[in-house]
Amino acid sequence: MTAGVEDVVAREAPRVLGALVRRHGSPEDCEDALQEALLAAVERWPREGLPDDPRAWLLTVARRRLVDAVRSGSARRRREERDARTGPGEVLDPFAPDRAGRDGTLATLLLCADPALSRASQVALTLRVVSGLSTAQVAAAFFVPERTMGRRLARAKETLRAARAASPDLPARAGVVTPERLGAVRQVLSVVFTEGYTCSSGEALTDVRLADEAVRLARELHAAVPDDTETAGLLALLLLTHARVAARTDARGDLVPLAEQDRTRWDAALVAEGVGLVERALVRGPVGPFQLQAAIAAVHAEAAAWEATDWPQILVLYRMLVALAPDPPARLGLAVAAAEAGSPQDGLDVVTGLLEDPGLARGHRVHAVHGQLLAAAGDHAAAVAALERAAALATSVPEQRHLHRLVARERAAAGE
């Protein structure tokens, strides 16, 4: 396959898949049809040349394959049952201009965020169906074998098929954006970005591909619902966080904490865009968790150095965030802000309560924050124990290395 054909196929495949799923509803059938269309393109385009409209060409071929499948067996029965429910006169043009945009991204995101699916399945299906990642690529993002991910995706598709059969007026198919489903999409994109920005395990700190894809989809979502202030907050948060990616590692690939980052390496354009988004969102509607997280990121972005950070303002924002959404990252952030705005003991008072939560205590981050606050309070021996616990629980190699460096520093401070 020539480079030109490969680039076109990679660019158009997820858009065609999204259009097919929006129109026909079954991700599994649509994926099969798209694969056949891609095989035909790989075979014919190098010989015949690229068509004037590659996307339309792929869509036409894939639709023909779907028609062939619909005429046989169970696929035909499913289509007849669906037509009986929706009416034979209904025609959905997946490329028609609408709130979802020309390629139906929003409708497909909504489909993948079906409440019948677990959050992990929603994320995996979004990466496979919307982003066009292969099963192997999705498996790599979750650090599981390809066969395991294949089974997980198959179960998700079957669950989705059953949910759509039980609810023919599914909001994603009708193009109706409900608050519940839109909220699920935001959460899915946040999870995708977080996994890309800080890989939960493996040798690399960041999977830029995943982070970039989450930003792209957040832009699509914001363009589709521009008046939704929480979606604007999500996009702002992702932009402001992603702006730091170049400064997060040194030449050896080791983690550089926020306090030590060279802020001249932050992406100024992304910072400006993110700050503008959150400033406009905060004055327009009810304040939600993503807007507050974006506001915190904006305060960090506007500080010339760690020491110049407006910690009292960040503390106020974290208190508001915890009141709205008391999840572990928010509570850990509150501990850090309390320590920076007040004293290390203020932060330790917050973390002590978190350590009593068995679920949180199984993760490395609470122990890492605990250890660093103990170090700031001058209890270096206790800091060593907490940081060693964090390093033992961490599954990301760059984070492990960083924690081991902190352990060595505290051992030296403790005179060991």
PDB file of C-alpha atoms in Angstrom, residues 133 217 225 282 294 342 376 395 407:
ATOM      1  CA  LEU A 133      -7.922   2.386  16.683  1.00  0.00           C
ATOM      2  CA  LEU A 217     -12.882  14.422  20.294  1.00  0.00           C
ATOM      3  CA  VAL A 225     -22.825  21.628  21.863  1.00  0.00           C
ATOM      4  CA  LEU A 282     -17.580  30.345  34.239  1.00  0.00           C
ATOM      5  CA  ALA A 294     -10.042  23.945  34.300  1.00  0.00           C
ATOM      6  CA  GLY A 342      -1.215  26.967  54.745  1.00  0.00           C
ATOM      7  CA  ALA A 376       7.764  18.971  53.837  1.00  0.00           C
ATOM      8  CA  THR A 395       2.837   0.385  37.833  1.00  0.00           C
ATOM      9  CA  VAL A 407      13.039   7.893  48.591  1.00  0.00           C
TER      10      VAL A 407
END
